Every structure is written in C-alpha cells, then in structure tokens.
PDB file of C-alpha atoms in Angstrom:
ATOM      1  CA  UNK A   1       0.000   0.000   0.000  1.00  0.00           C
ATOM      2  CA  UNK A   2       1.142   3.524  -0.640  1.00  0.00           C
ATOM      3  CA  UNK A   3       0.705   6.467   1.698  1.00  0.00           C
ATOM      4  CA  UNK A   4      -2.379   8.249   0.392  1.00  0.00           C
ATOM      5  CA  UNK A   5      -3.821  10.707   2.889  1.00  0.00           C
ATOM      6  CA  UNK A   6      -7.257  11.954   1.944  1.00  0.00           C
ATOM      7  CA  UNK A   7     -10.376  13.317   3.582  1.00  0.00           C
ATOM      8  CA  UNK A   8     -14.019  12.642   2.841  1.00  0.00           C
ATOM      9  CA  UNK A   9     -16.467  15.278   3.985  1.00  0.00           C
ATOM     10  CA  UNK A  10     -19.947  16.527   3.412  1.00  0.00           C
ATOM     11  CA  UNK A  11     -20.205  20.212   2.594  1.00  0.00           C
ATOM     12  CA  UNK A  12     -23.705  21.652   2.769  1.00  0.00           C
ATOM     13  CA  UNK A  13     -24.908  23.701  -0.189  1.00  0.00           C
ATOM     14  CA  UNK A  14     -25.279  26.918   1.774  1.00  0.00           C
ATOM     15  CA  UNK A  15     -25.152  28.217   5.309  1.00  0.00           C
ATOM     16  CA  UNK A  16     -26.959  29.991   8.100  1.00  0.00           C
ATOM     17  CA  UNK A  17     -27.546  33.734   7.878  1.00  0.00           C
ATOM     18  CA  UNK A  18     -25.290  35.792  10.160  1.00  0.00           C
ATOM     19  CA  UNK A  19     -28.179  36.182  12.643  1.00  0.00           C
ATOM     20  CA  UNK A  20     -28.985  32.421  12.508  1.00  0.00           C
ATOM     21  CA  UNK A  21     -32.529  33.239  11.373  1.00  0.00           C
ATOM     22  CA  UNK A  22     -32.583  31.356   8.076  1.00  0.00           C
ATOM     23  CA  UNK A  23     -30.751  29.074   5.681  1.00  0.00           C
ATOM     24  CA  UNK A  24     -29.167  30.695   2.627  1.00  0.00           C
ATOM     25  CA  UNK A  25     -28.625  28.283  -0.265  1.00  0.00           C
ATOM     26  CA  UNK A  26     -25.676  28.663  -2.590  1.00  0.00           C
ATOM     27  CA  UNK A  27     -26.031  29.159  -6.307  1.00  0.00           C
ATOM     28  CA  UNK A  28     -27.183  25.999  -8.084  1.00  0.00           C
ATOM     29  CA  UNK A  29     -23.834  25.645  -9.870  1.00  0.00           C
ATOM     30  CA  UNK A  30     -21.449  25.634  -6.877  1.00  0.00           C
ATOM     31  CA  UNK A  31     -20.688  26.813  -3.371  1.00  0.00           C
ATOM     32  CA  UNK A  32     -17.069  27.753  -4.101  1.00  0.00           C
ATOM     33  CA  UNK A  33     -14.881  27.243  -7.157  1.00  0.00           C
ATOM     34  CA  UNK A  34     -12.777  24.095  -6.707  1.00  0.00           C
ATOM     35  CA  UNK A  35      -9.448  25.982  -6.873  1.00  0.00           C
ATOM     36  CA  UNK A  36     -10.596  28.374  -4.170  1.00  0.00           C
ATOM     37  CA  UNK A  37     -11.830  25.439  -2.090  1.00  0.00           C
ATOM     38  CA  UNK A  38      -8.462  23.679  -2.546  1.00  0.00           C
ATOM     39  CA  UNK A  39      -6.486  26.693  -1.319  1.00  0.00           C
ATOM     40  CA  UNK A  40      -8.897  27.334   1.543  1.00  0.00           C
ATOM     41  CA  UNK A  41      -8.776  23.710   2.696  1.00  0.00           C
ATOM     42  CA  UNK A  42      -4.961  23.651   2.484  1.00  0.00           C
ATOM     43  CA  UNK A  43      -4.639  26.838   4.562  1.00  0.00           C
ATOM     44  CA  UNK A  44      -7.148  25.736   7.197  1.00  0.00           C
ATOM     45  CA  UNK A  45      -5.711  22.219   7.501  1.00  0.00           C
ATOM     46  CA  UNK A  46      -2.146  23.497   7.956  1.00  0.00           C
ATOM     47  CA  UNK A  47      -3.290  26.131  10.473  1.00  0.00           C
ATOM     48  CA  UNK A  48      -5.154  23.478  12.494  1.00  0.00           C
ATOM     49  CA  UNK A  49      -2.152  21.131  12.422  1.00  0.00           C
ATOM     50  CA  UNK A  50       0.107  23.919  13.662  1.00  0.00           C
ATOM     51  CA  UNK A  51      -2.374  24.849  16.415  1.00  0.00           C
ATOM     52  CA  UNK A  52      -2.651  21.199  17.493  1.00  0.00           C
ATOM     53  CA  UNK A  53       1.144  20.991  17.636  1.00  0.00           C
ATOM     54  CA  UNK A  54       1.416  24.171  19.698  1.00  0.00           C
ATOM     55  CA  UNK A  55      -1.258  22.864  22.090  1.00  0.00           C
ATOM     56  CA  UNK A  56       0.681  19.617  22.529  1.00  0.00           C
ATOM     57  CA  UNK A  57      -2.178  17.561  21.082  1.00  0.00           C
ATOM     58  CA  UNK A  58      -0.052  15.613  18.596  1.00  0.00           C
ATOM     59  CA  UNK A  59       2.075  12.576  19.417  1.00  0.00           C
ATOM     60  CA  UNK A  60       5.197  11.661  17.483  1.00  0.00           C
ATOM     61  CA  UNK A  61       6.664   8.217  17.914  1.00  0.00           C
ATOM     62  CA  UNK A  62       9.710   6.373  16.756  1.00  0.00           C
ATOM     63  CA  UNK A  63      11.505   7.992  13.813  1.00  0.00           C
ATOM     64  CA  UNK A  64       9.073  10.939  13.955  1.00  0.00           C
ATOM     65  CA  UNK A  65       9.910  11.874  17.569  1.00  0.00           C
ATOM     66  CA  UNK A  66      12.016  14.829  16.372  1.00  0.00           C
ATOM     67  CA  UNK A  67       8.796  16.523  15.183  1.00  0.00           C
ATOM     68  CA  UNK A  68       8.000  17.434  18.787  1.00  0.00           C
ATOM     69  CA  UNK A  69      10.386  20.341  18.173  1.00  0.00           C
ATOM     70  CA  UNK A  70       8.475  23.377  16.804  1.00  0.00           C
ATOM     71  CA  UNK A  71      11.128  24.209  14.193  1.00  0.00           C
ATOM     72  CA  UNK A  72      11.243  20.633  12.891  1.00  0.00           C
ATOM     73  CA  UNK A  73       7.446  20.534  12.641  1.00  0.00           C
ATOM     74  CA  UNK A  74       7.359  23.915  10.863  1.00  0.00           C
ATOM     75  CA  UNK A  75       9.995  22.636   8.418  1.00  0.00           C
ATOM     76  CA  UNK A  76       7.788  19.618   7.693  1.00  0.00           C
ATOM     77  CA  UNK A  77       4.748  21.823   6.994  1.00  0.00           C
ATOM     78  CA  UNK A  78       6.557  24.540   4.997  1.00  0.00           C
ATOM     79  CA  UNK A  79       6.690  22.735   1.622  1.00  0.00           C
ATOM     80  CA  UNK A  80       3.060  21.643   2.015  1.00  0.00           C
ATOM     81  CA  UNK A  81       1.898  25.253   1.912  1.00  0.00           C
ATOM     82  CA  UNK A  82       3.487  25.664  -1.528  1.00  0.00           C
ATOM     83  CA  UNK A  83       2.233  22.367  -2.945  1.00  0.00           C
ATOM     84  CA  UNK A  84      -0.996  22.295  -4.918  1.00  0.00           C
ATOM     85  CA  UNK A  85      -3.742  20.408  -3.079  1.00  0.00           C
ATOM     86  CA  UNK A  86      -6.610  18.849  -4.998  1.00  0.00           C
ATOM     87  CA  UNK A  87     -10.256  18.939  -4.031  1.00  0.00           C
ATOM     88  CA  UNK A  88     -12.694  16.811  -5.961  1.00  0.00           C
ATOM     89  CA  UNK A  89     -16.202  18.114  -5.429  1.00  0.00           C
ATOM     90  CA  UNK A  90     -19.356  16.866  -7.069  1.00  0.00           C
ATOM     91  CA  UNK A  91     -23.067  16.643  -6.497  1.00  0.00           C
ATOM     92  CA  UNK A  92     -24.261  13.316  -5.102  1.00  0.00           C
ATOM     93  CA  UNK A  93     -25.606  11.111  -7.908  1.00  0.00           C
ATOM     94  CA  UNK A  94     -28.234   9.338  -5.849  1.00  0.00           C
ATOM     95  CA  UNK A  95     -29.075  11.937  -3.208  1.00  0.00           C
ATOM     96  CA  UNK A  96     -28.135  12.528   0.426  1.00  0.00           C
ATOM     97  CA  UNK A  97     -28.940   9.010   1.684  1.00  0.00           C
ATOM     98  CA  UNK A  98     -26.521   7.470  -0.819  1.00  0.00           C
ATOM     99  CA  UNK A  99     -23.792   9.914   0.247  1.00  0.00           C
ATOM    100  CA  UNK A 100     -24.222   8.987   3.900  1.00  0.00           C
ATOM    101  CA  UNK A 101     -24.230   5.267   3.055  1.00  0.00           C
ATOM    102  CA  UNK A 102     -20.983   5.724   1.078  1.00  0.00           C
ATOM    103  CA  UNK A 103     -19.245   7.695   3.828  1.00  0.00           C
ATOM    104  CA  UNK A 104     -20.397   5.283   6.528  1.00  0.00           C
ATOM    105  CA  UNK A 105     -18.340   2.547   4.875  1.00  0.00           C
ATOM    106  CA  UNK A 106     -15.257   4.652   5.698  1.00  0.00           C
ATOM    107  CA  UNK A 107     -16.218   5.951   9.122  1.00  0.00           C
ATOM    108  CA  UNK A 108     -17.579   2.745  10.640  1.00  0.00           C
ATOM    109  CA  UNK A 109     -14.884   0.245   9.851  1.00  0.00           C
ATOM    110  CA  UNK A 110     -11.233  -0.273  10.606  1.00  0.00           C
ATOM    111  CA  UNK A 111      -8.569  -0.824   7.986  1.00  0.00           C
ATOM    112  CA  UNK A 112      -7.236  -4.016   9.558  1.00  0.00           C
ATOM    113  CA  UNK A 113      -9.270  -5.694  12.280  1.00  0.00           C
ATOM    114  CA  UNK A 114      -7.464  -7.036  15.333  1.00  0.00           C
ATOM    115  CA  UNK A 115      -8.387 -10.603  14.405  1.00  0.00           C
ATOM    116  CA  UNK A 116      -6.310 -10.292  11.209  1.00  0.00           C
ATOM    117  CA  UNK A 117      -3.171  -9.026  12.972  1.00  0.00           C
ATOM    118  CA  UNK A 118      -0.407 -11.586  13.403  1.00  0.00           C
ATOM    119  CA  UNK A 119       2.451  -9.431  14.703  1.00  0.00           C
ATOM    120  CA  UNK A 120       3.327  -5.765  15.159  1.00  0.00           C
ATOM    121  CA  UNK A 121       6.645  -4.209  16.153  1.00  0.00           C
ATOM    122  CA  UNK A 122       8.497  -0.906  15.644  1.00  0.00           C
ATOM    123  CA  UNK A 123       9.472  -1.777  12.064  1.00  0.00           C
ATOM    124  CA  UNK A 124       6.584  -3.728  10.555  1.00  0.00           C
ATOM    125  CA  UNK A 125       3.240  -5.377  10.945  1.00  0.00           C
ATOM    126  CA  UNK A 126       1.970  -8.720   9.644  1.00  0.00           C
ATOM    127  CA  UNK A 127      -1.648  -9.523   8.937  1.00  0.00           C
ATOM    128  CA  UNK A 128      -3.841 -12.079   7.208  1.00  0.00           C
ATOM    129  CA  UNK A 129      -5.727 -11.023   4.097  1.00  0.00           C
ATOM    130  CA  UNK A 130      -7.954 -12.656   1.528  1.00  0.00           C
ATOM    131  CA  UNK A 131      -8.704 -11.539  -1.983  1.00  0.00           C
ATOM    132  CA  UNK A 132     -12.376 -10.578  -2.068  1.00  0.00           C
ATOM    133  CA  UNK A 133     -14.468 -13.413  -3.477  1.00  0.00           C
ATOM    134  CA  UNK A 134     -11.626 -15.930  -3.290  1.00  0.00           C
ATOM    135  CA  UNK A 135     -12.013 -19.300  -1.564  1.00  0.00           C
ATOM    136  CA  UNK A 136      -8.238 -19.553  -1.233  1.00  0.00           C
ATOM    137  CA  UNK A 137      -6.714 -19.581   2.255  1.00  0.00           C
ATOM    138  CA  UNK A 138      -5.780 -16.241   3.716  1.00  0.00           C
ATOM    139  CA  UNK A 139      -2.409 -14.789   2.781  1.00  0.00           C
ATOM    140  CA  UNK A 140       0.082 -13.468   5.265  1.00  0.00           C
ATOM    141  CA  UNK A 141       1.102  -9.898   4.438  1.00  0.00           C
ATOM    142  CA  UNK A 142       4.067  -7.988   5.774  1.00  0.00           C
TER     143      UNK A 142
END
C-alpha cells in the first residue's frame, strides 16, 4: 500500500444567515470554485495542524519523535503550503442518503481488524488477508 492521505467530507450547499434566522442556499452551480476550495482547505488544515502541535495535542513516535520540536514541525509543513492540493467536489448522484451510506463505509470500519493481525513491532506489521471473493486460504502480508 502507498501512503495516500485523503479526507471525505460533506459540505452543505449553503449556510446559516449571520443572525442564525434562516438558511441561505448557494447558487445551483457551486458553493465555491474548486481551486478556491483547494487553497482554503490547504490553509485551514495546515493552520489546524500547527495549532494542534502548539497545544501539545499531537504525538510523534519512533523515527518521527524529532517533530516534537516546533522548528522541525514547521519545516515539515513549509513545503506543504506551496504544494498544490486537490479537491474533488461533485453533487451526489443518488441523493443525500446514498452519500451517507458511502461515507459510513469509511467511518464505521477499521482498515485491519485485530483478528487479522499476526504481529506488530516498531518496524513492521503482519496480517492475514484474503482476496475478495476468493475461496483460497488467507495470505500473510508484511
């Protein structure tokens, strides 16, 4: 598997009026242009990561322990603020219920269940896996 961080989220098509008295829908075509949304998400995500670091809310283990240092963490984030981030936004094809069903498959499962774990140490993990639909015995993956 490759490292592929990504976020799924539901963004409502509008927002509450400043006085909380009513809902204001966005234009039918979009809430924000995708490029604007990409830059906004990048800025907010990096700001929140930095705030979490400053509050001591992040843990760094093993080879990442040096990131406890504020300068090392800032150096890690610096190139990310220059990199182009991609947001893929689209209307739900089958309506809100289908969107929630899709997202629930991500939010209500674990990547590797404990019953599939064979061994875990500082360098690696081993687990059993089976190709979906296969009757073959489970593989051991490292």
